[in-house]
Amino acid sequence: MEEKQQIILTNQDGATVAGAAPTFFVILKPPGNSKTDQGILVTNRDACALASSVSSPGKSKGKSCLPADCTVGGITVTLDNNSMWNEFYHRSTEMILTKQGRRMFPYCRYWITGLDSNMKYILVMDISPVDNHRYKWNGRWWEPSGKAEPHVLGRVFIHPESPSTGHYWMHQPVSFYKLKLTNNTLDQEGHIILHSMHRYLPRLHLVPAEKATEVIQLSGPGVHTFTFPQTEFFAVTAYQNIQITQLKIDYNPFAKGFRDDGLNSKPQRDGKQKNSSDQEGNSVPSSPGQRTRLTESEASEIQLSDSDPLSRGHETPGKDLEKPSLMIKRDIVGFMNIDSALEVPQLKQEVSERLEDSSPG
DNA sequence: TCCCCTTCCACTTTTGAATCGG
DNA sequence: ACCGATTCAAAAGTGGAAGGGG
């Protein structure tokens, strides 16, 4: 029997306007008897302001490299794989959504400094809508195409090592490669629910664990939120931009089978990739050796970091990942458009119903 | 017809148990 | 018997192709 920590997400004011994340609570409940619960409540207020600096969609984003550092309240978070994110960002990053959940690539990996070494923190990641638009790919760039679907609130990814001390978080990179995205609004695996053809921005929240036995505002004192515009992406169910596809194939080890480096290529696919890559003038080099923005060493470093001992020790997959005391991710159930928090089992069905009810289309 | 989504496929890496040797 | 290294099969993660539905 797995030991799980229940998480209930509630929406305080019930708003579901895309692009403006309303206040909500994250309630972490230890398994078992609710009388002994010491819930952790997190609220999020005015979080949309954080995304205000995100660039507009369109044909050009400039080719400058966006900064890897973000400092708030003396705490500095550095986007570890910044060069790769920028590489994708300049071509409008796309992330695949699947029913069973798909990992992000690139994923978010941070270095953190400035924490209190002895204090415990909870690291929370969520993904917020950038604006109120639905988008379409016109063959060359993304353009608005109607109004956005209401954002599914309350789905967050709590780092499995949470809570841990500031010293722990600072002595190695913090990775979120286990985070999965889905377009299944009935998802019960705790994956982050997004809408296809919409635009999103990941956010990292640092929550002091000592204060987390009470209600905490994610944007309130003591809680710091970090965003990196270069991590913005369009959610899709199938890749739209062939350049993004090529970058994924070039850099993602799991996609090695699609590389046209001679050994693993499939003739059928080779032809298509090469032919379509000159859709735009600035085509992506079809082979990794021709890349210019990311050096070979950079790329390999980023790829290796997936299995990097530092990251591995921190993000130990499999059994080690699932701390008995904090089986968090799979218990993130959803958000409730009500003031009271229900127990998880009965919540699951209600969540889906409420979501559908609150979706005017 | 077009656009978007789902499913299946071939391929890869990752993981963990089994085995081997010192 | 113990421990570390190696091997191997299963599991999980990829993008592409094909087909379906609105």
GROMACS .gro file of C-alpha atoms (C1' of nucleotides) in nm:
model
  405
    1MET     CA    1   0.000   0.000   0.000
    2GLU     CA    2   0.141   0.328  -0.102
    3GLU     CA    3   0.161   0.599   0.150
    4LYS     CA    4   0.032   0.918   0.003
    5GLN     CA    5  -0.003   1.273   0.100
    6GLN     CA    6  -0.327   1.411  -0.015
    7ILE     CA    7  -0.344   1.742  -0.184
    8ILE     CA    8  -0.658   1.931  -0.238
    9LEU     CA    9  -0.664   2.236  -0.450
   10THR     CA   10  -0.935   2.486  -0.407
   11ASN     CA   11  -1.027   2.797  -0.587
   12GLN     CA   12  -1.118   3.075  -0.353
   13ASP     CA   13  -1.305   3.311  -0.575
   14GLY     CA   14  -1.409   3.073  -0.843
   15ALA     CA   15  -1.275   3.270  -1.131
   16THR     CA   16  -1.162   3.072  -1.427
   17VAL     CA   17  -1.056   3.344  -1.660
   18ALA     CA   18  -0.771   3.233  -1.876
   19GLY     CA   19  -0.463   3.442  -1.837
   20ALA     CA   20  -0.547   3.549  -1.488
   21ALA     CA   21  -0.485   3.285  -1.227
   22PRO     CA   22  -0.716   3.356  -0.939
   23THR     CA   23  -0.656   3.279  -0.579
   24PHE     CA   24  -0.644   2.913  -0.495
   25PHE     CA   25  -0.528   2.693  -0.214
   26VAL     CA   26  -0.303   2.392  -0.216
   27ILE     CA   27  -0.379   2.178   0.082
   28LEU     CA   28  -0.131   1.908   0.162
   29LYS     CA   29  -0.275   1.647   0.388
   30PRO     CA   30  -0.089   1.355   0.537
   31PRO     CA   31  -0.248   1.020   0.475
   32GLY     CA   32  -0.493   0.873   0.712
   33ASN     CA   33  -0.688   1.037   0.984
   34SER     CA   34  -0.793   1.384   0.895
   35LYS     CA   35  -0.800   1.488   1.259
   36THR     CA   36  -0.426   1.488   1.264
   37ASP     CA   37  -0.396   1.672   0.942
   38GLN     CA   38  -0.158   1.957   0.933
   39GLY     CA   39  -0.249   2.084   0.597
   40ILE     CA   40  -0.036   2.305   0.387
   41LEU     CA   41  -0.234   2.573   0.219
   42VAL     CA   42  -0.103   2.780  -0.060
   43THR     CA   43  -0.285   3.061  -0.222
   44ASN     CA   44  -0.206   3.231  -0.542
   45ARG     CA   45  -0.309   3.587  -0.594
   46ASP     CA   46  -0.260   3.813  -0.891
   47ALA     CA   47  -0.029   3.564  -1.040
   48CYS     CA   48  -0.110   3.680  -1.388
   49ALA     CA   49   0.101   3.986  -1.334
   50LEU     CA   50   0.403   3.764  -1.339
   51ALA     CA   51   0.346   3.676  -1.697
   52SER     CA   52   0.301   4.032  -1.807
   53SER     CA   53   0.651   4.062  -1.934
   54VAL     CA   54   0.615   3.773  -2.172
   55SER     CA   55   0.669   3.864  -2.530
   56SER     CA   56   0.395   3.872  -2.785
   57PRO     CA   57   0.366   3.585  -3.027
   58GLY     CA   58   0.473   3.633  -3.377
   59LYS     CA   59   0.731   3.612  -3.638
   60SER     CA   60   1.038   3.736  -3.459
   61LYS     CA   61   1.151   3.736  -3.101
   62GLY     CA   62   1.493   3.867  -3.171
   63LYS     CA   63   1.790   3.642  -3.140
   64SER     CA   64   1.929   3.774  -2.815
   65CYS     CA   65   1.972   3.528  -2.533
   66LEU     CA   66   1.735   3.597  -2.250
   67PRO     CA   67   1.900   3.608  -1.907
   68ALA     CA   68   1.929   3.290  -1.707
   69ASP     CA   69   1.899   3.462  -1.371
   70CYS     CA   70   1.595   3.580  -1.184
   71THR     CA   71   1.637   3.741  -0.842
   72VAL     CA   72   1.352   3.802  -0.601
   73GLY     CA   73   1.393   3.897  -0.239
   74GLY     CA   74   1.759   3.810  -0.228
   75ILE     CA   75   1.700   3.466  -0.374
   76THR     CA   76   1.847   3.402  -0.714
   77VAL     CA   77   1.719   3.128  -0.940
   78THR     CA   78   1.924   3.043  -1.246
   79LEU     CA   79   1.777   2.856  -1.538
   80ASP     CA   80   2.040   2.588  -1.574
   81ASN     CA   81   1.970   2.488  -1.933
   82ASN     CA   82   1.916   2.845  -2.046
   83SER     CA   83   2.091   2.814  -2.379
   84MET     CA   84   1.869   2.529  -2.487
   85TRP     CA   85   1.557   2.709  -2.374
   86ASN     CA   86   1.661   3.012  -2.574
   87GLU     CA   87   1.726   2.797  -2.874
   88PHE     CA   88   1.371   2.669  -2.860
   89TYR     CA   89   1.223   3.001  -2.757
   90HIS     CA   90   1.352   3.176  -3.066
   91ARG     CA   91   1.147   2.935  -3.274
   92SER     CA   92   0.843   2.937  -3.044
   93THR     CA   93   0.866   2.637  -2.820
   94GLU     CA   94   0.601   2.368  -2.845
   95MET     CA   95   0.517   2.108  -2.585
   96ILE     CA   96   0.320   1.794  -2.665
   97LEU     CA   97   0.008   1.713  -2.467
   98THR     CA   98  -0.112   1.355  -2.448
   99LYS     CA   99  -0.392   1.184  -2.267
  100GLN     CA  100  -0.158   0.984  -2.045
  101GLY     CA  101   0.074   1.277  -1.986
  102ARG     CA  102   0.389   1.387  -2.165
  103ARG     CA  103   0.709   1.518  -2.016
  104MET     CA  104   0.838   1.858  -2.113
  105PHE     CA  105   1.144   1.890  -2.328
  106PRO     CA  106   1.335   2.096  -2.253
  107TYR     CA  107   1.236   2.064  -1.893
  108CYS     CA  108   1.297   2.319  -1.619
  109ARG     CA  109   1.618   2.284  -1.425
  110TYR     CA  110   1.732   2.550  -1.182
  111TRP     CA  111   2.018   2.647  -0.959
  112ILE     CA  112   1.904   2.830  -0.649
  113THR     CA  113   2.111   3.057  -0.424
  114GLY     CA  114   2.028   3.288  -0.138
  115LEU     CA  115   1.813   3.049   0.063
  116ASP     CA  116   1.840   3.011   0.438
  117SER     CA  117   2.045   2.693   0.463
  118ASN     CA  118   1.864   2.563   0.768
  119MET     CA  119   1.515   2.660   0.669
  120LYS     CA  120   1.290   2.412   0.489
  121TYR     CA  121   1.126   2.499   0.160
  122ILE     CA  122   0.864   2.350  -0.066
  123LEU     CA  123   0.921   2.394  -0.436
  124VAL     CA  124   0.604   2.425  -0.637
  125MET     CA  125   0.579   2.451  -1.011
  126ASP     CA  126   0.274   2.550  -1.205
  127ILE     CA  127   0.204   2.657  -1.559
  128SER     CA  128  -0.008   2.961  -1.624
  129PRO     CA  129  -0.171   3.092  -1.939
  130VAL     CA  130   0.017   3.378  -2.095
  131ASP     CA  131  -0.286   3.547  -2.244
  132ASN     CA  132  -0.649   3.508  -2.335
  133HIS     CA  133  -0.604   3.375  -2.685
  134ARG     CA  134  -0.625   3.049  -2.862
  135TYR     CA  135  -0.363   3.021  -3.133
  136LYS     CA  136  -0.314   2.856  -3.466
  137TRP     CA  137  -0.004   2.782  -3.666
  138ASN     CA  138  -0.032   2.938  -4.008
  139GLY     CA  139   0.262   2.749  -4.147
  140ARG     CA  140   0.516   3.013  -4.053
  141TRP     CA  141   0.427   3.155  -3.714
  142TRP     CA  142   0.170   3.141  -3.442
  143GLU     CA  143  -0.122   3.379  -3.462
  144PRO     CA  144  -0.422   3.439  -3.236
  145SER     CA  145  -0.729   3.248  -3.338
  146GLY     CA  146  -1.013   3.311  -3.104
  147LYS     CA  147  -1.068   3.319  -2.735
  148ALA     CA  148  -0.887   3.092  -2.494
  149GLU     CA  149  -1.048   2.803  -2.314
  150PRO     CA  150  -1.080   2.858  -1.939
  151HIS     CA  151  -0.764   2.750  -1.767
  152VAL     CA  152  -0.786   2.440  -1.551
  153LEU     CA  153  -0.675   2.575  -1.219
  154GLY     CA  154  -0.509   2.407  -0.930
  155ARG     CA  155  -0.288   2.159  -1.103
  156VAL     CA  156   0.063   2.207  -0.975
  157PHE     CA  157   0.375   1.995  -0.952
  158ILE     CA  158   0.537   1.985  -0.612
  159HIS     CA  159   0.898   1.880  -0.625
  160PRO     CA  160   0.912   1.528  -0.483
  161GLU     CA  161   1.199   1.618  -0.253
  162SER     CA  162   0.988   1.882  -0.082
  163PRO     CA  163   1.016   1.986   0.184
  164SER     CA  164   1.393   2.007   0.209
  165THR     CA  165   1.638   2.252   0.358
  166GLY     CA  166   1.776   2.550   0.176
  167HIS     CA  167   2.115   2.385   0.189
  168TYR     CA  168   1.973   2.081   0.013
  169TRP     CA  169   1.811   2.282  -0.263
  170MET     CA  170   2.121   2.493  -0.319
  171HIS     CA  171   2.387   2.226  -0.342
  172GLN     CA  172   2.262   2.074  -0.667
  173PRO     CA  173   2.040   2.166  -0.959
  174VAL     CA  174   1.670   2.128  -0.904
  175SER     CA  175   1.500   1.950  -1.191
  176PHE     CA  176   1.137   1.915  -1.285
  177TYR     CA  177   1.180   1.658  -1.558
  178LYS     CA  178   0.913   1.435  -1.407
  179LEU     CA  179   0.647   1.694  -1.462
  180LYS     CA  180   0.391   1.580  -1.716
  181LEU     CA  181   0.145   1.770  -1.928
  182THR     CA  182  -0.192   1.641  -2.037
  183ASN     CA  183  -0.492   1.763  -2.229
  184ASN     CA  184  -0.719   1.522  -2.047
  185THR     CA  185  -0.942   1.735  -1.827
  186LEU     CA  186  -1.049   1.419  -1.645
  187ASP     CA  187  -0.691   1.329  -1.562
  188GLN     CA  188  -0.654   1.163  -1.224
  189GLU     CA  189  -0.280   1.119  -1.226
  190GLY     CA  190  -0.214   1.469  -1.104
  191HIS     CA  191  -0.061   1.584  -1.429
  192ILE     CA  192  -0.083   1.947  -1.524
  193ILE     CA  193  -0.383   2.002  -1.748
  194LEU     CA  194  -0.340   2.238  -2.041
  195HIS     CA  195  -0.530   2.320  -2.356
  196SER     CA  196  -0.385   2.251  -2.696
  197MET     CA  197  -0.309   2.551  -2.915
  198HIS     CA  198  -0.275   2.773  -2.610
  199ARG     CA  199   0.027   2.960  -2.479
  200TYR     CA  200   0.175   2.900  -2.135
  201LEU     CA  201   0.455   2.998  -1.902
  202PRO     CA  202   0.598   2.776  -1.625
  203ARG     CA  203   0.642   2.934  -1.283
  204LEU     CA  204   0.852   2.827  -0.988
  205HIS     CA  205   0.728   2.905  -0.639
  206LEU     CA  206   0.951   2.885  -0.332
  207VAL     CA  207   0.738   2.827  -0.025
  208PRO     CA  208   0.892   2.828   0.323
  209ALA     CA  209   0.781   2.499   0.473
  210GLU     CA  210   0.779   2.629   0.828
  211LYS     CA  211   0.498   2.862   0.740
  212ALA     CA  212   0.319   2.609   0.531
  213THR     CA  213   0.102   2.471   0.805
  214GLU     CA  214  -0.116   2.774   0.759
  215VAL     CA  215  -0.256   2.947   0.460
  216ILE     CA  216   0.019   3.088   0.247
  217GLN     CA  217  -0.021   3.321  -0.044
  218LEU     CA  218   0.201   3.220  -0.329
  219SER     CA  219   0.253   3.583  -0.409
  220GLY     CA  220   0.250   3.687  -0.045
  221PRO     CA  221   0.538   3.755   0.192
  222GLY     CA  222   0.782   3.471   0.234
  223VAL     CA  223   0.683   3.305  -0.089
  224HIS     CA  224   0.881   3.388  -0.399
  225THR     CA  225   0.778   3.324  -0.756
  226PHE     CA  226   1.022   3.302  -1.045
  227THR     CA  227   0.946   3.304  -1.413
  228PHE     CA  228   1.164   3.288  -1.720
  229PRO     CA  229   1.012   3.423  -2.042
  230GLN     CA  230   1.226   3.189  -2.249
  231THR     CA  231   1.041   2.891  -2.101
  232GLU     CA  232   0.715   3.004  -2.256
  233PHE     CA  233   0.563   2.748  -2.490
  234PHE     CA  234   0.265   2.659  -2.703
  235ALA     CA  235   0.081   2.346  -2.601
  236VAL     CA  236   0.007   2.115  -2.893
  237THR     CA  237  -0.104   1.760  -2.956
  238ALA     CA  238   0.115   1.735  -3.264
  239TYR     CA  239   0.410   1.949  -3.355
  240GLN     CA  240   0.329   2.236  -3.584
  241ASN     CA  241   0.669   2.387  -3.653
  242ILE     CA  242   0.911   2.149  -3.820
  243GLN     CA  243   1.198   2.348  -3.672
  244ILE     CA  244   1.081   2.265  -3.322
  245THR     CA  245   1.048   1.902  -3.420
  246GLN     CA  246   1.403   1.903  -3.545
  247LEU     CA  247   1.535   2.063  -3.227
  248LYS     CA  248   1.359   1.803  -3.017
  249ILE     CA  249   1.499   1.524  -3.228
  250ASP     CA  250   1.845   1.673  -3.213
  251TYR     CA  251   1.854   1.726  -2.839
  252ASN     CA  252   1.623   1.472  -2.680
  253PRO     CA  253   1.800   1.138  -2.627
  254PHE     CA  254   1.472   0.950  -2.652
  255ALA     CA  255   1.425   1.084  -3.001
  256LYS     CA  256   1.759   0.957  -3.125
  257GLY     CA  257   1.582   0.713  -3.347
  258PHE     CA  258   1.461   0.999  -3.563
  259ARG     CA  259   1.798   1.162  -3.613
  260ASP     CA  260   1.925   1.163  -3.968
  261ASP     CA  261   2.286   1.113  -3.869
  262GLY     CA  262   2.316   0.810  -4.087
  263LEU     CA  263   2.293   0.536  -3.830
  264ASN     CA  264   1.940   0.562  -3.707
  265SER     CA  265   1.769   0.738  -3.991
  266LYS     CA  266   1.460   0.615  -4.161
  267PRO     CA  267   1.467   0.694  -4.530
  268GLN     CA  268   1.103   0.787  -4.535
  269ARG     CA  269   1.141   1.033  -4.252
  270ASP     CA  270   1.465   1.173  -4.378
  271GLY     CA  271   1.307   1.292  -4.692
  272LYS     CA  272   1.027   1.467  -4.520
  273GLN     CA  273   1.240   1.638  -4.259
  274LYS     CA  274   1.486   1.772  -4.509
  275ASN     CA  275   1.230   1.889  -4.754
  276SER     CA  276   1.018   2.072  -4.506
  277SER     CA  277   1.295   2.234  -4.309
  278ASP     CA  278   1.332   2.512  -4.563
  279GLN     CA  279   0.977   2.615  -4.513
  280GLU     CA  280   1.115   2.937  -4.375
  281GLY     CA  281   1.427   3.112  -4.476
  282ASN     CA  282   1.605   3.050  -4.150
  283SER     CA  283   1.579   2.678  -4.144
  284VAL     CA  284   1.711   2.467  -3.865
  285PRO     CA  285   2.018   2.274  -3.960
  286SER     CA  286   1.910   1.921  -4.025
  287SER     CA  287   2.204   1.767  -3.850
  288PRO     CA  288   2.335   1.842  -3.505
  289GLY     CA  289   2.678   1.907  -3.641
  290GLN     CA  290   2.552   2.209  -3.829
  291ARG     CA  291   2.395   2.382  -3.533
  292THR     CA  292   2.530   2.719  -3.453
  293ARG     CA  293   2.359   2.851  -3.144
  294LEU     CA  294   2.419   2.552  -2.925
  295THR     CA  295   2.765   2.411  -2.936
  296GLU     CA  296   2.815   2.039  -2.940
  297SER     CA  297   2.947   2.050  -2.588
  298GLU     CA  298   2.652   2.253  -2.469
  299ALA     CA  299   2.409   2.013  -2.623
  300SER     CA  300   2.580   1.710  -2.485
  301GLU     CA  301   2.603   1.869  -2.145
  302ILE     CA  302   2.234   1.932  -2.145
  303GLN     CA  303   2.155   1.586  -2.261
  304LEU     CA  304   2.391   1.428  -2.017
  305SER     CA  305   2.237   1.622  -1.738
  306ASP     CA  306   1.932   1.404  -1.773
  307SER     CA  307   2.140   1.130  -1.633
  308ASP     CA  308   2.380   1.358  -1.460
  309PRO     CA  309   2.483   1.222  -1.120
  310LEU     CA  310   2.398   1.549  -0.953
  311SER     CA  311   2.056   1.565  -1.100
  312ARG     CA  312   2.010   1.198  -1.060
  313GLY     CA  313   2.084   1.214  -0.696
  314HIS     CA  314   1.832   1.487  -0.664
  315GLU     CA  315   1.570   1.355  -0.897
  316THR     CA  316   1.621   0.991  -0.832
  317PRO     CA  317   1.372   0.823  -1.059
  318GLY     CA  318   1.170   0.527  -0.966
  319LYS     CA  319   1.143   0.412  -0.611
  320ASP     CA  320   1.383   0.660  -0.461
  321LEU     CA  321   1.183   0.941  -0.605
  322GLU     CA  322   0.880   0.849  -0.410
  323LYS     CA  323   0.953   0.959  -0.060
  324PRO     CA  324   0.715   0.770   0.165
  325SER     CA  325   0.641   1.085   0.355
  326LEU     CA  326   0.553   1.283   0.049
  327MET     CA  327   0.380   1.097  -0.224
  328ILE     CA  328   0.262   1.419  -0.360
  329LYS     CA  329   0.231   1.436  -0.732
  330ARG     CA  330  -0.026   1.170  -0.799
  331ASP     CA  331  -0.251   1.311  -0.536
  332ILE     CA  332  -0.291   1.647  -0.687
  333VAL     CA  333  -0.647   1.605  -0.786
  334GLY     CA  334  -0.775   1.924  -0.919
  335PHE     CA  335  -0.935   2.244  -0.823
  336MET     CA  336  -1.272   2.308  -0.675
  337ASN     CA  337  -1.481   2.602  -0.753
  338ILE     CA  338  -1.603   2.620  -0.399
  339ASP     CA  339  -1.497   2.749  -0.063
  340SER     CA  340  -1.467   2.422   0.119
  341ALA     CA  341  -1.219   2.146   0.062
  342LEU     CA  342  -1.353   1.798   0.003
  343GLU     CA  343  -1.173   1.474   0.052
  344VAL     CA  344  -0.989   1.355  -0.251
  345PRO     CA  345  -1.183   1.043  -0.353
  346GLN     CA  346  -1.512   1.215  -0.382
  347LEU     CA  347  -1.348   1.516  -0.529
  348LYS     CA  348  -1.225   1.342  -0.838
  349GLN     CA  349  -1.558   1.303  -1.001
  350GLU     CA  350  -1.679   1.640  -0.890
  351VAL     CA  351  -1.378   1.812  -1.031
  352SER     CA  352  -1.442   1.685  -1.377
  353GLU     CA  353  -1.804   1.777  -1.360
  354ARG     CA  354  -1.735   2.122  -1.232
  355LEU     CA  355  -1.473   2.177  -1.493
  356GLU     CA  356  -1.715   2.094  -1.765
  357ASP     CA  357  -1.979   2.308  -1.607
  358SER     CA  358  -1.747   2.601  -1.589
  359SER     CA  359  -1.638   2.570  -1.947
  360PRO     CA  360  -1.856   2.795  -2.156
  361GLY     CA  361  -1.652   2.706  -2.456
  362DT     C1'  362  -1.187   1.970  -4.715
  363DC     C1'  363  -0.940   2.119  -4.330
  364DC     C1'  364  -0.783   2.113  -3.875
  365DC     C1'  365  -0.698   1.890  -3.469
  366DC     C1'  366  -0.676   1.476  -3.192
  367DT     C1'  367  -0.594   0.980  -3.085
  368DT     C1'  368  -0.377   0.553  -3.144
  369DC     C1'  369  -0.027   0.261  -3.282
  370DC     C1'  370   0.442   0.180  -3.424
  371DA     C1'  371   0.949   0.153  -3.426
  372DC     C1'  372   1.301   0.324  -3.195
  373DT     C1'  373   1.557   0.490  -2.789
  374DT     C1'  374   1.701   0.539  -2.291
  375DT     C1'  375   1.620   0.408  -1.826
  376DT     C1'  376   1.557   0.092  -1.467
  377DG     C1'  377   1.604  -0.294  -1.180
  378DA     C1'  378   1.665  -0.778  -1.117
  379DA     C1'  379   1.972  -1.158  -1.214
  380DT     C1'  380   2.422  -1.318  -1.279
  381DC     C1'  381   2.914  -1.335  -1.240
  382DG     C1'  382   3.369  -1.284  -1.042
  383DG     C1'  383   3.689  -1.134  -0.691
  384DA     C1'  384   2.868  -1.476   0.241
  385DC     C1'  385   2.946  -1.026   0.071
  386DC     C1'  386   3.000  -0.666  -0.262
  387DG     C1'  387   3.070  -0.436  -0.693
  388DA     C1'  388   3.047  -0.481  -1.193
  389DT     C1'  389   2.811  -0.656  -1.583
  390DT     C1'  390   2.421  -0.828  -1.848
  391DC     C1'  391   1.967  -0.839  -2.001
  392DA     C1'  392   1.477  -0.786  -2.028
  393DA     C1'  393   1.096  -0.491  -1.915
  394DA     C1'  394   0.928  -0.034  -1.867
  395DA     C1'  395   0.901   0.419  -2.006
  396DG     C1'  396   0.977   0.807  -2.320
  397DT     C1'  397   1.025   0.976  -2.817
  398DG     C1'  398   0.823   1.163  -3.291
  399DG     C1'  399   0.591   0.992  -3.716
  400DA     C1'  400   0.214   0.793  -3.971
  401DA     C1'  401  -0.241   0.689  -4.031
  402DG     C1'  402  -0.698   0.737  -3.945
  403DG     C1'  403  -1.107   0.948  -3.718
  404DG     C1'  404  -1.418   1.319  -3.586
  405DG     C1'  405  -1.611   1.774  -3.588
   0.00000   0.00000   0.00000
